[in-house]
Short mmCIF file of C-alpha atoms in Angstrom, two decimals:
data_model
loop_
_atom_site.label_atom_id
_atom_site.label_comp_id
_atom_site.label_asym_id
_atom_site.label_seq_id
_atom_site.Cartn_x
_atom_site.Cartn_y
_atom_site.Cartn_z
CA UNK A 64 -1.56 -25.08 -22.05
CA UNK A 65 -4.46 -21.80 -22.60
CA UNK A 66 -3.29 -18.01 -22.84
CA UNK A 67 -5.00 -16.05 -21.37
CA UNK A 68 -3.59 -12.47 -22.59
CA UNK A 69 -7.08 -9.65 -22.17
CA UNK A 70 -7.68 -8.56 -18.60
CA UNK A 71 -11.67 -8.80 -19.94
CA UNK A 72 -11.65 -12.44 -20.17
CA UNK A 73 -14.09 -13.81 -18.03
CA UNK A 74 -11.96 -16.63 -16.41
CA UNK A 75 -9.26 -13.89 -15.76
CA UNK A 76 -11.95 -11.55 -14.20
CA UNK A 77 -12.78 -14.29 -12.31
CA UNK A 78 -9.21 -14.35 -11.07
CA UNK A 79 -9.09 -10.78 -9.93
CA UNK A 80 -11.75 -10.98 -8.16
CA UNK A 81 -11.05 -14.08 -6.12
CA UNK A 82 -7.41 -12.19 -5.61
CA UNK A 83 -8.81 -9.38 -3.99
CA UNK A 84 -11.54 -10.13 -2.18
CA UNK A 85 -11.97 -12.36 1.37
CA UNK A 86 -15.58 -11.97 0.65
CA UNK A 87 -15.41 -13.32 -2.82
CA UNK A 88 -12.70 -16.42 -1.51
CA UNK A 89 -15.34 -17.32 1.24
CA UNK A 90 -18.33 -17.08 -0.97
CA UNK A 91 -16.76 -19.16 -3.74
CA UNK A 92 -14.91 -22.12 -1.39
CA UNK A 93 -11.51 -21.46 -3.59
CA UNK A 94 -8.48 -19.74 -2.43
CA UNK A 95 -4.87 -19.22 -4.60
CA UNK A 96 -1.86 -20.61 -3.27
CA UNK A 97 0.81 -18.27 -4.30
CA UNK A 98 4.09 -19.11 -5.27
CA UNK A 99 6.20 -22.39 -5.83
CA UNK A 100 6.73 -23.60 -1.96
CA UNK A 101 2.90 -23.45 -1.28
CA UNK A 102 2.08 -25.02 -4.23
CA UNK A 103 4.62 -27.88 -4.06
CA UNK A 104 3.67 -28.56 -0.64
CA UNK A 105 -0.20 -28.41 -1.98
CA UNK A 106 1.18 -31.18 -4.77
CA UNK A 107 2.49 -33.41 -2.22
CA UNK A 108 0.03 -33.52 0.44
CA UNK A 109 -3.26 -32.49 -1.14
CA UNK A 110 -2.72 -33.59 -4.65
CA UNK A 111 -3.54 -32.17 -8.05
CA UNK A 112 -5.34 -28.37 -8.03
CA UNK A 113 -8.20 -27.68 -10.16
CA UNK A 114 -6.02 -24.76 -11.59
CA UNK A 115 -3.09 -24.02 -12.26
CA UNK A 116 -1.88 -20.16 -13.15
CA UNK A 117 1.53 -19.44 -14.26
CA UNK A 118 3.34 -16.32 -15.67
CA UNK A 119 4.92 -15.90 -18.97
CA UNK A 120 8.47 -15.80 -18.08
CA UNK A 121 8.05 -18.12 -15.34
CA UNK A 122 7.64 -21.17 -17.59
CA UNK A 123 11.61 -21.00 -17.88
CA UNK A 124 12.15 -21.96 -13.79
CA UNK A 125 12.75 -24.98 -13.72
CA UNK A 126 10.87 -25.58 -10.55
CA UNK A 127 7.46 -24.02 -12.46
CA UNK A 128 8.05 -26.45 -15.15
CA UNK A 129 8.49 -29.84 -13.05
CA UNK A 130 5.03 -28.75 -11.75
CA UNK A 131 2.94 -27.60 -14.78
CA UNK A 132 4.97 -31.10 -16.06
CA UNK A 133 2.75 -32.80 -12.77
CA UNK A 134 -0.24 -30.86 -13.37
CA UNK A 135 -0.09 -31.48 -17.56
CA UNK A 136 -0.71 -34.97 -17.00
CA UNK A 137 -3.99 -34.29 -15.58
CA UNK A 138 -7.57 -32.52 -14.99
CA UNK A 139 -5.95 -30.07 -13.96
CA UNK A 140 -6.57 -26.75 -16.00
CA UNK A 141 -3.22 -24.88 -16.45
CA UNK A 142 -2.81 -20.81 -17.90
CA UNK A 143 0.13 -18.64 -18.65
CA UNK A 144 -0.77 -14.77 -18.20
CA UNK A 145 1.84 -12.32 -19.41
CA UNK A 146 3.92 -11.26 -16.30
CA UNK A 147 1.62 -8.17 -15.69
CA UNK A 148 -1.71 -9.98 -15.47
CA UNK A 149 -0.23 -12.24 -13.52
CA UNK A 150 1.26 -10.03 -10.86
CA UNK A 151 -2.34 -8.19 -10.51
CA UNK A 152 -3.40 -11.90 -8.92
CA UNK A 153 -0.61 -11.73 -6.67
CA UNK A 154 0.59 -10.30 -3.36
CA UNK A 155 4.20 -11.77 -3.37
CA UNK A 156 7.22 -9.51 -4.80
CA UNK A 157 10.16 -10.46 -5.93
CA UNK A 158 8.38 -14.39 -6.53
CA UNK A 159 8.52 -16.80 -9.07
CA UNK A 160 5.11 -16.21 -10.50
CA UNK A 161 3.27 -19.57 -10.07
CA UNK A 162 0.02 -20.03 -8.24
CA UNK A 163 -3.14 -22.49 -8.22
CA UNK A 164 -6.67 -22.00 -7.41
CA UNK A 165 -7.83 -24.29 -4.98
CA UNK A 166 -10.92 -25.69 -2.96
CA UNK A 167 -11.08 -24.63 0.38
CA UNK A 168 -11.70 -28.01 2.12
CA UNK A 169 -14.71 -28.36 4.05
CA UNK A 170 -14.90 -30.60 6.79
CA UNK A 171 -17.44 -31.66 9.48
CA UNK A 172 -16.44 -30.21 13.05
CA UNK A 173 -16.15 -33.20 15.81
CA UNK A 174 -18.43 -33.04 18.21
CA UNK A 175 -16.17 -33.43 21.39
CA UNK A 176 -12.58 -32.27 21.60
CA UNK A 177 -10.39 -35.21 22.21
CA UNK A 178 -7.03 -34.41 20.58
CA UNK A 179 -4.63 -31.99 21.10
CA UNK A 180 -5.36 -28.53 19.41
CA UNK A 181 -5.68 -24.91 19.06
CA UNK A 182 -8.38 -22.41 20.19
CA UNK A 183 -8.10 -18.96 18.61
CA UNK A 184 -10.65 -16.15 19.70
CA UNK A 185 -10.49 -13.31 17.50
CA UNK A 186 -6.83 -13.07 16.54
CA UNK A 187 -6.63 -10.70 13.97
CA UNK A 188 -3.10 -10.56 12.22
CA UNK A 189 -2.96 -12.93 8.73
CA UNK A 190 0.73 -13.42 9.88
CA UNK A 191 0.03 -14.53 13.33
CA UNK A 192 -2.53 -17.01 12.28
CA UNK A 193 -0.28 -18.69 9.71
CA UNK A 194 3.20 -18.26 12.27
CA UNK A 195 0.58 -20.08 14.50
CA UNK A 196 -0.53 -22.56 12.42
CA UNK A 197 3.32 -23.49 11.04
CA UNK A 198 4.05 -23.81 14.56
CA UNK A 199 1.21 -25.92 15.64
CA UNK A 200 1.70 -28.56 12.70
CA UNK A 201 4.96 -28.45 13.83
CA UNK A 202 4.40 -29.12 16.58
CA UNK A 203 2.17 -32.01 16.08
CA UNK A 204 -1.01 -30.72 16.81
CA UNK A 205 -3.92 -31.15 14.21
CA UNK A 206 -6.82 -29.75 14.76
CA UNK A 207 -7.62 -25.40 14.53
CA UNK A 208 -11.04 -24.37 16.02
CA UNK A 209 -11.38 -20.16 15.25
CA UNK A 210 -14.30 -18.68 16.59
CA UNK A 211 -16.42 -15.89 14.29
CA UNK A 212 -14.03 -12.74 14.13
CA UNK A 213 -10.53 -14.61 13.76
CA UNK A 214 -9.19 -13.72 10.56
CA UNK A 215 -10.11 -15.91 7.38
CA UNK A 216 -8.04 -18.96 7.49
CA UNK A 217 -7.77 -19.28 3.68
CA UNK A 218 -6.20 -15.97 2.72
CA UNK A 219 -3.15 -15.59 0.54
CA UNK A 220 -1.69 -13.88 3.30
CA UNK A 221 -1.92 -16.36 6.03
CA UNK A 222 -0.98 -19.42 3.52
CA UNK A 223 1.60 -17.82 2.66
CA UNK A 224 2.73 -17.38 6.38
CA UNK A 225 1.66 -20.92 7.15
CA UNK A 226 4.17 -22.42 4.90
CA UNK A 227 1.88 -25.68 3.81
CA UNK A 228 0.54 -25.82 7.54
CA UNK A 229 -3.34 -26.00 6.30
CA UNK A 230 -2.04 -29.16 4.39
CA UNK A 231 -1.56 -30.76 7.76
CA UNK A 232 -4.12 -29.60 9.35
CA UNK A 233 -8.20 -29.83 10.10
CA UNK A 234 -8.84 -25.91 10.32
CA UNK A 235 -12.61 -25.08 11.64
CA UNK A 236 -14.14 -21.82 10.83
CA UNK A 237 -17.01 -20.05 12.91
CA UNK A 238 -16.65 -22.13 15.77
CA UNK A 239 -18.80 -21.58 19.09
CA UNK A 240 -16.19 -21.65 21.40
CA UNK A 241 -17.35 -21.50 24.10
CA UNK A 242 -19.29 -24.54 23.44
CA UNK A 243 -17.00 -26.00 22.47
CA UNK A 244 -14.90 -25.49 25.98
CA UNK A 245 -18.32 -27.45 27.16
CA UNK A 246 -17.27 -30.40 25.29
CA UNK A 247 -13.66 -30.74 25.53
CA UNK A 248 -12.73 -33.71 26.80
CA UNK A 249 -8.90 -32.68 27.45
CA UNK A 250 -7.41 -29.71 29.68
CA UNK A 251 -8.18 -26.41 27.86
CA UNK A 252 -5.42 -24.05 28.65
CA UNK A 253 -5.15 -20.22 28.08
CA UNK A 254 -2.40 -17.60 28.40
CA UNK A 255 -2.65 -14.72 30.28
CA UNK A 256 -1.04 -12.45 32.80
CA UNK A 257 -3.75 -12.86 35.41
CA UNK A 258 -2.69 -16.58 35.51
CA UNK A 259 -3.04 -19.76 38.14
CA UNK A 260 0.34 -21.34 37.30
CA UNK A 261 2.92 -20.79 35.13
CA UNK A 262 3.51 -22.78 31.88
CA UNK A 263 6.11 -24.89 32.90
CA UNK A 264 4.49 -26.10 36.20
CA UNK A 265 1.63 -27.68 33.92
CA UNK A 266 2.08 -31.40 32.71
CA UNK A 267 1.61 -31.46 29.00
CA UNK A 268 2.38 -35.30 28.40
CA UNK A 269 -1.05 -35.61 27.71
CA UNK A 270 -2.91 -33.70 24.88
CA UNK A 271 -4.64 -30.58 25.60
CA UNK A 272 -6.71 -27.71 23.89
CA UNK A 273 -4.41 -24.06 23.93
CA UNK A 274 -6.60 -21.21 24.13
CA UNK A 275 -5.11 -17.74 22.27
CA UNK A 276 -6.84 -14.33 22.22
CA UNK A 277 -7.07 -11.38 20.29
CA UNK A 278 -4.06 -9.34 19.77
CA UNK A 279 -5.19 -6.28 21.79
CA UNK A 280 -7.82 -7.92 23.87
CA UNK A 281 -6.59 -11.22 24.60
CA UNK A 282 -8.91 -14.24 25.23
CA UNK A 283 -12.63 -13.17 26.10
CA UNK A 284 -13.20 -12.78 29.73
CA UNK A 285 -16.24 -15.72 29.67
CA UNK A 286 -13.83 -17.99 27.97
CA UNK A 287 -10.50 -17.57 30.20
CA UNK A 288 -12.78 -18.28 33.05
CA UNK A 289 -13.76 -21.30 31.52
CA UNK A 290 -10.47 -22.62 30.66
CA UNK A 291 -9.14 -25.54 33.17
CA UNK A 292 -5.91 -23.32 33.18
CA UNK A 293 -4.83 -19.56 33.57
CA UNK A 294 -0.87 -20.21 32.39
CA UNK A 295 1.89 -17.15 32.35
CA UNK A 296 4.85 -17.74 30.22
CA UNK A 297 7.35 -16.31 33.46
CA UNK A 298 9.51 -12.82 31.38
CA UNK A 299 12.62 -11.72 32.85
CA UNK A 300 12.35 -8.21 31.55
CA UNK A 301 9.88 -5.78 31.94
CA UNK A 302 7.51 -6.69 28.89
CA UNK A 303 3.81 -6.54 29.19
CA UNK A 304 3.36 -9.43 26.87
CA UNK A 305 4.67 -11.08 23.70
CA UNK A 306 3.20 -11.13 20.56
CA UNK A 307 0.57 -14.36 19.97
CA UNK A 308 2.78 -16.34 17.24
CA UNK A 309 5.68 -16.16 19.65
CA UNK A 310 3.66 -17.10 22.68
CA UNK A 311 1.86 -19.74 20.66
CA UNK A 312 5.40 -21.74 19.74
CA UNK A 313 6.52 -21.29 23.57
CA UNK A 314 3.96 -23.30 24.45
CA UNK A 315 3.68 -25.99 21.72
CA UNK A 316 7.45 -26.56 21.73
CA UNK A 317 7.21 -26.91 25.67
CA UNK A 318 4.20 -29.52 24.96
CA UNK A 319 6.54 -31.18 22.43
CA UNK A 320 9.49 -31.06 24.91
CA UNK A 321 7.73 -32.56 27.87
CA UNK A 322 6.22 -35.41 25.38
CA UNK A 323 9.60 -36.01 24.04
CA UNK A 324 11.58 -36.02 27.22
CA UNK A 325 8.99 -38.07 28.96
CA UNK A 326 9.82 -41.60 26.27
CA UNK B 729 0.59 23.85 22.07
CA UNK B 730 0.60 24.45 18.07
CA UNK B 731 -1.29 23.87 15.38
CA UNK B 732 -0.26 23.59 11.84
CA UNK B 733 -2.81 23.39 9.37
CA UNK B 734 -1.13 23.75 6.14
CA UNK B 735 0.28 20.91 3.85
CA UNK B 736 2.89 22.88 2.63
CA UNK B 737 3.98 23.80 6.54
CA UNK B 738 7.71 22.98 6.67
CA UNK B 739 7.85 21.18 9.68
CA UNK B 740 4.78 18.99 8.58
CA UNK B 741 6.73 18.09 5.04
CA UNK B 742 10.05 17.48 6.95
CA UNK B 743 7.18 14.99 9.11
CA UNK B 744 5.83 13.79 6.24
CA UNK B 745 9.33 12.99 4.49
CA UNK B 746 10.64 11.17 7.93
CA UNK B 747 6.81 9.09 8.10
CA UNK B 748 7.36 7.77 4.39
CA UNK B 749 11.04 7.27 4.08
CA UNK B 750 13.53 4.67 5.76
CA UNK B 751 16.27 6.43 3.93
CA UNK B 752 15.55 10.07 5.76
CA UNK B 753 14.62 8.51 9.62
CA UNK B 754 18.30 6.77 9.28
CA UNK B 755 19.96 9.67 7.89
CA UNK B 756 17.94 11.98 9.67
CA UNK B 757 18.62 9.49 13.03
CA UNK B 758 14.79 10.62 13.89
CA UNK B 759 11.91 8.05 13.96
CA UNK B 760 8.32 7.84 14.46
CA UNK B 761 6.51 6.29 17.81
CA UNK B 762 3.00 5.22 16.57
CA UNK B 763 0.42 5.04 18.88
CA UNK B 764 -0.37 5.58 22.65
CA UNK B 765 1.04 2.21 24.01
CA UNK B 766 4.38 2.99 22.49
CA UNK B 767 4.12 6.98 23.43
CA UNK B 768 3.55 5.81 27.29
CA UNK B 769 6.63 3.05 26.97
CA UNK B 770 8.57 5.85 25.92
CA UNK B 771 8.05 8.21 28.35
CA UNK B 772 8.47 5.15 31.29
CA UNK B 773 11.48 4.23 30.04
CA UNK B 774 13.44 6.91 27.87
CA UNK B 775 11.86 10.36 29.01
CA UNK B 776 10.39 13.18 27.30
CA UNK B 777 10.67 13.09 23.23
CA UNK B 778 11.71 16.12 21.39
CA UNK B 779 8.10 16.31 19.58
CA UNK B 780 4.73 15.35 19.95
CA UNK B 781 2.05 15.00 17.38
CA UNK B 782 -1.22 14.88 18.06
CA UNK B 783 -4.55 14.44 15.77
CA UNK B 784 -7.31 17.11 16.25
CA UNK B 785 -9.95 14.90 17.32
CA UNK B 786 -7.83 12.61 19.34
CA UNK B 787 -7.49 15.64 22.16
CA UNK B 788 -10.79 14.62 24.01
CA UNK B 789 -9.20 11.11 24.72
CA UNK B 790 -8.34 10.82 28.37
CA UNK B 791 -4.71 9.25 27.59
CA UNK B 792 -3.45 11.35 25.45
CA UNK B 793 -4.52 14.21 27.18
CA UNK B 794 -2.14 12.71 30.17
CA UNK B 795 0.51 12.63 27.52
CA UNK B 796 0.00 15.68 26.44
CA UNK B 797 0.26 17.15 29.89
CA UNK B 798 3.49 15.40 30.85
CA UNK B 799 5.32 16.68 27.57
CA UNK B 800 3.76 20.35 28.40
CA UNK B 801 5.58 20.90 31.23
CA UNK B 802 8.96 20.36 29.74
CA UNK B 803 10.87 21.51 26.59
CA UNK B 804 8.70 18.95 24.38
CA UNK B 805 7.35 20.49 21.35
CA UNK B 806 3.42 19.81 20.92
CA UNK B 807 1.71 20.16 17.86
CA UNK B 808 -1.96 19.35 16.68
CA UNK B 809 -2.88 18.54 13.33
CA UNK B 810 -5.94 18.04 11.40
CA UNK B 811 -6.67 14.66 11.26
CA UNK B 812 -6.27 13.89 7.72
CA UNK B 813 -2.86 15.27 8.22
CA UNK B 814 -2.10 13.10 10.96
CA UNK B 815 -3.37 10.17 9.06
CA UNK B 816 -0.88 10.94 6.69
CA UNK B 817 1.73 10.34 8.79
CA UNK B 818 0.35 7.23 10.72
CA UNK B 819 0.79 3.58 9.24
CA UNK B 820 -2.04 3.02 12.22
CA UNK B 821 -5.50 2.41 11.49
CA UNK B 822 -8.28 2.69 13.77
CA UNK B 823 -6.07 4.08 16.43
CA UNK B 824 -5.43 7.05 18.41
CA UNK B 825 -3.72 9.84 16.44
CA UNK B 826 -0.82 10.71 18.56
CA UNK B 827 2.89 10.42 17.88
CA UNK B 828 6.40 11.23 18.86
CA UNK B 829 9.50 11.82 17.05
CA UNK B 830 12.46 10.66 18.81
CA UNK B 831 16.58 10.84 18.40
CA UNK B 832 17.25 7.16 17.56
CA UNK B 833 19.73 6.05 20.17
CA UNK B 834 23.77 6.24 19.06
CA UNK B 835 25.05 3.49 20.81
CA UNK B 836 28.77 2.51 21.06
CA UNK B 837 29.51 -1.71 20.34
CA UNK B 838 30.93 -3.56 23.18
CA UNK B 839 34.18 -4.87 21.88
CA UNK B 840 33.26 -8.46 23.07
CA UNK B 841 30.33 -10.92 23.42
CA UNK B 842 29.91 -10.73 27.23
CA UNK B 843 26.72 -11.81 27.91
CA UNK B 844 23.28 -13.02 26.80
CA UNK B 845 22.25 -11.45 22.57
CA UNK B 846 20.50 -12.16 19.93
CA UNK B 847 22.39 -11.69 16.46
CA UNK B 848 20.52 -11.31 13.79
CA UNK B 849 21.60 -12.22 9.97
CA UNK B 850 19.46 -10.37 7.45
CA UNK B 851 16.32 -11.09 8.73
CA UNK B 852 14.00 -9.01 6.18
CA UNK B 853 10.48 -8.58 8.00
CA UNK B 854 9.71 -5.99 10.04
CA UNK B 855 7.23 -8.13 12.17
CA UNK B 856 9.63 -10.82 12.35
CA UNK B 857 12.31 -8.65 14.01
CA UNK B 858 9.97 -6.39 15.98
CA UNK B 859 8.40 -9.77 17.30
CA UNK B 860 12.01 -11.05 17.99
CA UNK B 861 13.37 -7.89 19.85
CA UNK B 862 9.78 -7.88 22.48
CA UNK B 863 10.71 -11.94 22.88
CA UNK B 864 14.14 -11.37 24.10
CA UNK B 865 13.45 -8.13 25.60
CA UNK B 866 10.57 -10.21 27.62
CA UNK B 867 13.23 -13.33 28.15
CA UNK B 868 15.71 -10.97 29.87
CA UNK B 869 17.92 -10.26 27.15
CA UNK B 870 19.45 -7.29 26.87
CA UNK B 871 21.55 -6.81 23.04
CA UNK B 872 20.50 -7.41 19.59
CA UNK B 873 23.23 -7.25 16.89
CA UNK B 874 22.02 -6.44 13.40
CA UNK B 875 24.23 -7.77 10.21
CA UNK B 876 23.92 -5.16 7.48
CA UNK B 877 21.36 -6.09 4.99
CA UNK B 878 19.14 -6.88 8.16
CA UNK B 879 15.28 -4.66 8.02
CA UNK B 880 16.13 -1.10 10.09
CA UNK B 881 15.14 -1.29 14.03
CA UNK B 882 14.06 1.70 13.87
CA UNK B 883 11.09 2.03 11.25
CA UNK B 884 7.52 2.46 12.74
CA UNK B 885 6.51 -0.89 11.39
CA UNK B 886 9.18 -2.61 13.85
CA UNK B 887 8.77 -0.34 16.20
CA UNK B 888 5.29 -1.04 16.61
CA UNK B 889 5.94 -4.93 16.31
CA UNK B 890 8.71 -4.72 19.08
CA UNK B 891 5.58 -2.98 21.56
CA UNK B 892 8.16 -0.98 23.66
CA UNK B 893 11.08 -3.84 23.56
CA UNK B 894 13.40 -0.96 21.85
CA UNK B 895 13.72 0.60 24.98
CA UNK B 896 14.80 -1.93 27.21
CA UNK B 897 17.67 -3.20 24.54
CA UNK B 898 21.03 -2.28 23.39
CA UNK B 899 20.30 -2.12 19.14
CA UNK B 900 23.90 -2.55 17.11
CA UNK B 901 22.82 -2.39 13.54
CA UNK B 902 25.35 -2.79 10.28
CA UNK B 903 27.67 -5.23 12.55
CA UNK B 904 29.54 -7.38 11.20
CA UNK B 905 28.75 -10.62 12.51
CA UNK B 906 31.41 -12.49 11.40
CA UNK B 907 34.28 -10.66 13.22
CA UNK B 908 31.93 -10.16 16.56
CA UNK B 909 31.67 -14.22 16.57
CA UNK B 910 35.51 -13.91 16.98
CA UNK B 911 34.92 -12.13 20.09
CA UNK B 912 32.41 -13.90 21.30
CA UNK B 913 33.40 -14.88 24.79
CA UNK B 914 29.70 -16.99 25.48
CA UNK B 915 28.56 -20.04 23.37
CA UNK B 916 27.06 -18.46 19.98
CA UNK B 917 24.13 -20.81 19.22
CA UNK B 918 22.21 -21.22 15.51
CA UNK B 919 19.03 -22.44 14.59
CA UNK B 920 19.67 -24.92 11.62
CA UNK B 921 17.95 -27.95 10.63
CA UNK B 922 21.70 -29.68 10.13
CA UNK B 923 21.92 -29.85 13.61
CA UNK B 924 24.43 -31.25 16.06
CA UNK B 925 22.04 -31.32 19.14
CA UNK B 926 18.44 -30.90 19.53
CA UNK B 927 18.09 -27.24 21.58
CA UNK B 928 16.80 -28.86 24.45
CA UNK B 929 20.23 -30.31 25.21
CA UNK B 930 21.83 -27.86 25.31
CA UNK B 931 23.16 -26.15 28.79
CA UNK B 932 20.82 -22.90 28.47
CA UNK B 933 21.82 -22.16 32.27
CA UNK B 934 24.51 -19.56 31.04
CA UNK B 935 24.48 -16.57 29.11
CA UNK B 936 24.72 -17.46 25.16
CA UNK B 937 24.34 -15.38 21.97
CA UNK B 938 21.62 -16.66 19.51
CA UNK B 939 22.18 -16.75 15.81
CA UNK B 940 18.76 -16.33 13.73
CA UNK B 941 19.38 -15.31 9.71
CA UNK B 942 17.15 -14.39 6.95
CA UNK B 943 13.63 -15.45 6.27
CA UNK B 944 14.08 -17.99 3.24
CA UNK B 945 17.77 -18.74 3.48
CA UNK B 946 18.49 -18.64 7.30
CA UNK B 947 21.64 -18.11 8.62
CA UNK B 948 24.79 -18.03 6.12
CA UNK B 949 26.92 -20.68 5.67
CA UNK B 950 30.18 -19.07 7.17
CA UNK B 951 28.51 -17.60 10.28
CA UNK B 952 27.05 -21.29 10.87
CA UNK B 953 29.77 -22.97 10.77
CA UNK B 954 31.32 -20.43 13.07
CA UNK B 955 28.88 -21.32 15.66
CA UNK B 956 29.41 -22.99 18.69
CA UNK B 957 26.62 -25.11 18.21
CA UNK B 958 24.00 -25.47 15.63
CA UNK B 959 20.60 -26.70 17.24
CA UNK B 960 17.50 -27.74 15.84
CA UNK B 961 13.91 -27.52 17.65
CA UNK B 962 12.38 -31.27 16.97
CA UNK B 963 9.09 -31.19 15.41
CA UNK B 964 6.99 -33.73 15.61
CA UNK B 965 5.01 -32.82 12.15
CA UNK B 966 6.28 -32.87 8.56
CA UNK B 967 6.81 -28.98 8.21
CA UNK B 968 10.00 -27.77 7.25
CA UNK B 969 10.93 -25.09 9.94
CA UNK B 970 9.28 -22.37 11.98
CA UNK B 971 8.93 -18.50 11.30
CA UNK B 972 12.06 -17.07 12.98
CA UNK B 973 10.19 -15.29 15.16
CA UNK B 974 8.28 -18.34 16.49
CA UNK B 975 12.02 -20.66 16.70
CA UNK B 976 13.41 -17.76 18.71
CA UNK B 977 10.98 -17.35 21.11
CA UNK B 978 11.01 -21.29 21.64
CA UNK B 979 14.77 -20.65 22.06
CA UNK B 980 14.21 -17.69 24.22
CA UNK B 981 12.39 -19.31 26.66
CA UNK B 982 13.73 -22.50 26.54
CA UNK B 983 16.89 -20.51 28.17
CA UNK B 984 14.24 -18.92 30.76
CA UNK B 985 12.84 -22.36 32.02
CA UNK B 986 16.64 -23.60 32.55
CA UNK B 987 17.50 -20.47 34.20
CA UNK B 988 14.60 -19.99 36.65
CA UNK B 989 14.06 -23.87 37.21
CA UNK B 990 18.18 -23.65 38.28
CA UNK B 991 17.33 -21.53 40.90
#
């Protein structure tokens, strides 16, 4: 285990750059997993990371020791930083100071849409994106397709909100959703206030693709027009719409309800 | 309409203090509604505010003009600020520069729990809180009870995430939830991974109170033990839990589904 104590250390400077810039993370194909929960989820689902960074004080933490133990039997490089240097890399307040540097997966987009999936059209908020993939993974959905203009799936904020869901999903970014809709072998369902049907009227026992849009503007008109159904979630109160992460959870778990009660 | 152009103006200093400090907002019983959507929702549901603040450039905006028109026929004080001074009050980026200063409602907590409600035990994140009340209001729920240690219901961040739901709800803060559970005339349902039943097995056609807890720790054990049921949302994927706002939306709209399909 190596200690870095200078801010001018080249590796530290590279980490600082990765931590601070979405552009840098995309370019390097690397990102940071912040905190014990995400690191443990990564170890369980994906294996060992190339790099493990720990704050000095966190060395005393039992969970951290266990993680370092796992990493030290491997090719993972472990680095200890003084707490102040660690905190400059992390967006987590009051957390335990451990993070992994990981390579973001490069996966080939399937040529056709054949299994239950989530399609995100310019969803902006990292917290929403993370909550959506967390709910999707819990509902047994395995694929997420993101349009250009959707927030970066592998930013530390999205990863934190996703709580490990990323490691259960195939996430495709920069997808031409309009093109994808033309290659869908399953119904594509968009939520919209201008809806053909209510959510609860749709048969969800078969695979479907769920299409959700931008927080303010919703799904783009051309995509909305090409969806198989536009469904609304019935409201009993005088509120225009739900938060997109709330709305997606309602849809995914209505699908779970129908799938599990059909058994 | 009055223009304030000095940072040393006493009213401006008071606004800056309100904008920057949750403590100050609680003490003054006042808060800020930021942006066109919230201001319009307030006008529709609550009436005219004591104070309306506009950035100079936003005076050219049609929606802002319409709002100022409504306010100017009344006792509402309208203030114009140079854009830079306005931006120091607002947390909204790329928004239209208008905000209302409003009095937070003081309402008497009912002595018994008799209608569908949401009980929040130390929910921390303003975005989660806002999303929960937005979903609750959309689901026709009218009361929200918050324990001490729950994030302040009337902070600008919560209000923005709530998207006007606050004006459809009675929100009680600093509530002793343990005491309230002893005065419940309806079932209290908590979500928990240690559950008696699955959500979909519970009859929700009658009023129920939903109990949700802290993002990391969940509902406190003593409250969980006193709930009428502990329910789980069935998962089909290997994810520990949902985000609390996602989970609450699933619960509220399962209630809506049962209520509307029972008709």
